[in-house]
Amino acid sequence: MARHITIGAAQLGPIARGESREAVVKRLIALLRQASARGCELVVYPELALTTFFPRWLIERGPELDAWYEPEMPNAQTQPLFDEARALGIGFYIGYAELAVEDGKTHHYNTSILVGPDGEIIGKYRKIHLPGHVEPQPGRDSQHLEKRYFEPGNLGFPVWDAFGGVVGMCLCNDRRWPETYRVMALQGAELVVLGYNTPNDHTGDGAVDGLSNFHNHLAMQAGAYQNSTWVVGTAKCGREEGSLMIGQSAIIAPSGEIVAMATTLEDELVTARCDLDMSKVYRETFFDFARHREPQHYGLIVERKGVGPALNKKAA
Amino acid sequence: MARHITIGAAQLGPIARGESREAVVKRLIALLRQASARGCELVVYPELALTTFFPRWLIERGPELDAWYEPEMPNAQTQPLFDEARALGIGFYIGYAELAVEDGKTHHYNTSILVGPDGEIIGKYRKIHLPGHVEPQPGRDSQHLEKRYFEPGNLGFPVWDAFGGVVGMCLCNDRRWPETYRVMALQGAELVVLGYNTPNDHTGDGAVDGLSNFHNHLAMQAGAYQNSTWVVGTAKCGREEGSLMIGQSAIIAPSGEIVAMATTLEDELVTARCDLDMSKVYRETFFDFARHREPQHYGLIVERKGVGPALNKKAA
């Protein structure tokens, strides 16, 4: 058995602060046409793929800040992307800043959508693991104010029957947390798609920051392997408004192997023909959850948010 | 700040079926003396370190099977190891098959203990994620009958104040499951020690089994990184009674970096001087659990054992 789907990771180089959504959408469409020429059925774009990574600046609440968000999707600027995708018969994943009105209140989310080859939105995800800070940190060239500009997502980690398989989404920092993949895998996810913007000065400690590319792949490869799922992670990268962000967008098999990887920090498409049935051998051996998991011992994972005392501590 | 501890991973080559515990203990003591000469304060031995990996054979319940288990620890055969460790002032971790009488019933566990530099047992762990099968699988040269010979551990994933830090234990297949590390990290674990016996014909699929070394490191490196903890994993390895088992015993930093690794499939000691405070930069940034985890979205991890329906499924 084999269920093949050809997937493209459509990496973006930097987007300047002044670059319009129209200009970005042209870049997205150029990548989409390349993807079509290479037989892709699904294209994965980055997180916050329509604008520069604005959480690097302190911006007061108000019109200047709100201009970075999309009140609806598609909208006038992005409609050409939806139209082109439908014309080519290619589905896509894309991230953007969402301004939502719910229960009469305005909310801000870091959001992604999955769009079918018919141009219709299949599902929406709102980023749960927001990195960074609420307040600007002293002494940093670039801030990381996602916790200021977004609320944690309120849609959980859903999965959808799509593209001949079961597909889940997440965003950027979510990929570092094993809970992300696990909750989707427990719903049968066979493919997890995600975008990221990862500045490589996250901690300010050179010994740590120098490992940014390694950590990016380590987390995604472990997520793929430990959950028997394909993972496609796509970067917005390069030196964007003075902040250098990592690339190495990757398509990762359920074996944890990287089967396609970008090597530039520019707009670049990498593709792979992915057999969704490749996960079977892992699901039926190492990671046959129903046979091997022991959830009665996992309670702390949901009972605690942070580190707490040892359950059974004995002094040495 | 730095809290250094010098740790040795004391890998074992194969143990023949007919090799006595006394002979194995001599090998363990030889490694312990090397460790002392290299300044180790803690030595990590493999899983089931006193005997051959007997779950590869179908053995009927009774005296022949029971002979592979230790009814008490220390015992006459292992007392020389405890004595030598105390004399050298070195603590150790070791795995063995445990025959326990609890509530008037006999139980069989795949167990490890942590022993202090004074020769006293600090804590005990019983393997929770048992791999393999209850019934022999047709067409396999070597069986993997851990599910037949052991009950899942009933002690959870405890941690102990020991060796100047917070130490947790697990065994072999536990290392592939992100829940293992997470439950310990939520109790403050700074060092996770484990032993393994990993035949590299686990699935019978060459494309999978050929990745055994990669998967071994991937799971431990991700566990270390995602939980800001040191991980020391020690193999029993080499061709043991016809079954080839992987080596590459490793000491892994909270960065996920392998800082020491064995390169033979024989008795081999590798050491590293580990700063337990190295975890701080990770715990205070990427993996500041109290700031970043969102347990309200992790419920399925404990609510489900196996894969179930999507919580929020929408047909494409």
Tab-separated table of N, CA and C in Angstrom, chain A residues 175 213-223, chain B residues 217-226 255-257:
chain	number	residue	atom	x	y	z
A	175	ARG	N	6.391	23.655	17.628
A	175	ARG	CA	7.124	22.474	17.189
A	175	ARG	C	8.155	22.004	18.199
A	213	ASN	N	19.724	26.072	14.325
A	213	ASN	CA	19.365	25.160	13.235
A	213	ASN	C	19.245	23.722	13.735
A	214	PHE	N	20.178	23.317	14.577
A	214	PHE	CA	20.136	21.973	15.151
A	214	PHE	C	18.837	21.759	15.944
A	215	HIS	N	18.490	22.718	16.780
A	215	HIS	CA	17.279	22.566	17.598
A	215	HIS	C	16.017	22.535	16.748
A	216	ASN	N	16.015	23.328	15.688
A	216	ASN	CA	14.878	23.334	14.777
A	216	ASN	C	14.617	21.933	14.236
A	217	HIS	N	15.648	21.313	13.732
A	217	HIS	CA	15.472	19.979	13.157
A	217	HIS	C	15.255	18.920	14.228
A	218	LEU	N	15.989	19.028	15.328
A	218	LEU	CA	15.854	18.028	16.393
A	218	LEU	C	14.401	17.899	16.842
A	219	ALA	N	13.764	19.036	17.087
A	219	ALA	CA	12.390	19.003	17.584
A	219	ALA	C	11.435	18.430	16.532
A	220	MET	N	11.612	18.822	15.294
A	220	MET	CA	10.690	18.327	14.254
A	220	MET	C	10.951	16.852	13.934
A	221	GLN	N	12.222	16.468	13.910
A	221	GLN	CA	12.523	15.059	13.616
A	221	GLN	C	12.011	14.150	14.732
A	222	ALA	N	12.175	14.590	15.971
A	222	ALA	CA	11.660	13.787	17.084
A	222	ALA	C	10.136	13.737	17.035
A	223	GLY	N	9.513	14.857	16.727
A	223	GLY	CA	8.055	14.876	16.624
A	223	GLY	C	7.552	13.918	15.559
B	217	HIS	N	19.676	7.975	19.343
B	217	HIS	CA	20.153	9.306	19.703
B	217	HIS	C	19.062	10.354	19.559
B	218	LEU	N	18.278	10.256	18.501
B	218	LEU	CA	17.217	11.246	18.276
B	218	LEU	C	16.306	11.365	19.501
B	219	ALA	N	15.866	10.222	20.015
B	219	ALA	CA	14.931	10.245	21.146
B	219	ALA	C	15.604	10.823	22.390
B	220	MET	N	16.840	10.438	22.640
B	220	MET	CA	17.505	10.934	23.856
B	220	MET	C	17.894	12.401	23.722
B	221	GLN	N	18.332	12.799	22.536
B	221	GLN	CA	18.701	14.211	22.347
B	221	GLN	C	17.468	15.117	22.464
B	222	ALA	N	16.359	14.676	21.901
B	222	ALA	CA	15.134	15.471	22.013
B	222	ALA	C	14.666	15.510	23.468
B	223	GLY	N	14.755	14.376	24.150
B	223	GLY	CA	14.363	14.344	25.564
B	223	GLY	C	15.195	15.302	26.393
B	224	ALA	N	16.500	15.339	26.116
B	224	ALA	CA	17.389	16.245	26.847
B	224	ALA	C	17.029	17.699	26.551
B	225	TYR	N	16.967	18.019	25.261
B	225	TYR	CA	16.709	19.415	24.855
B	225	TYR	C	15.341	19.904	25.335
B	226	GLN	N	14.314	19.121	25.061
B	226	GLN	CA	12.956	19.592	25.336
B	226	GLN	C	12.648	19.660	26.830
B	255	SER	N	21.456	20.895	25.985
B	255	SER	CA	21.365	21.482	24.644
B	255	SER	C	20.947	20.460	23.602
B	256	GLY	N	20.934	19.183	23.982
B	256	GLY	CA	20.715	18.109	23.019
B	256	GLY	C	22.002	17.623	22.366
B	257	GLU	N	23.101	18.260	22.660
B	257	GLU	CA	24.383	17.859	22.075
B	257	GLU	C	24.934	16.595	22.745
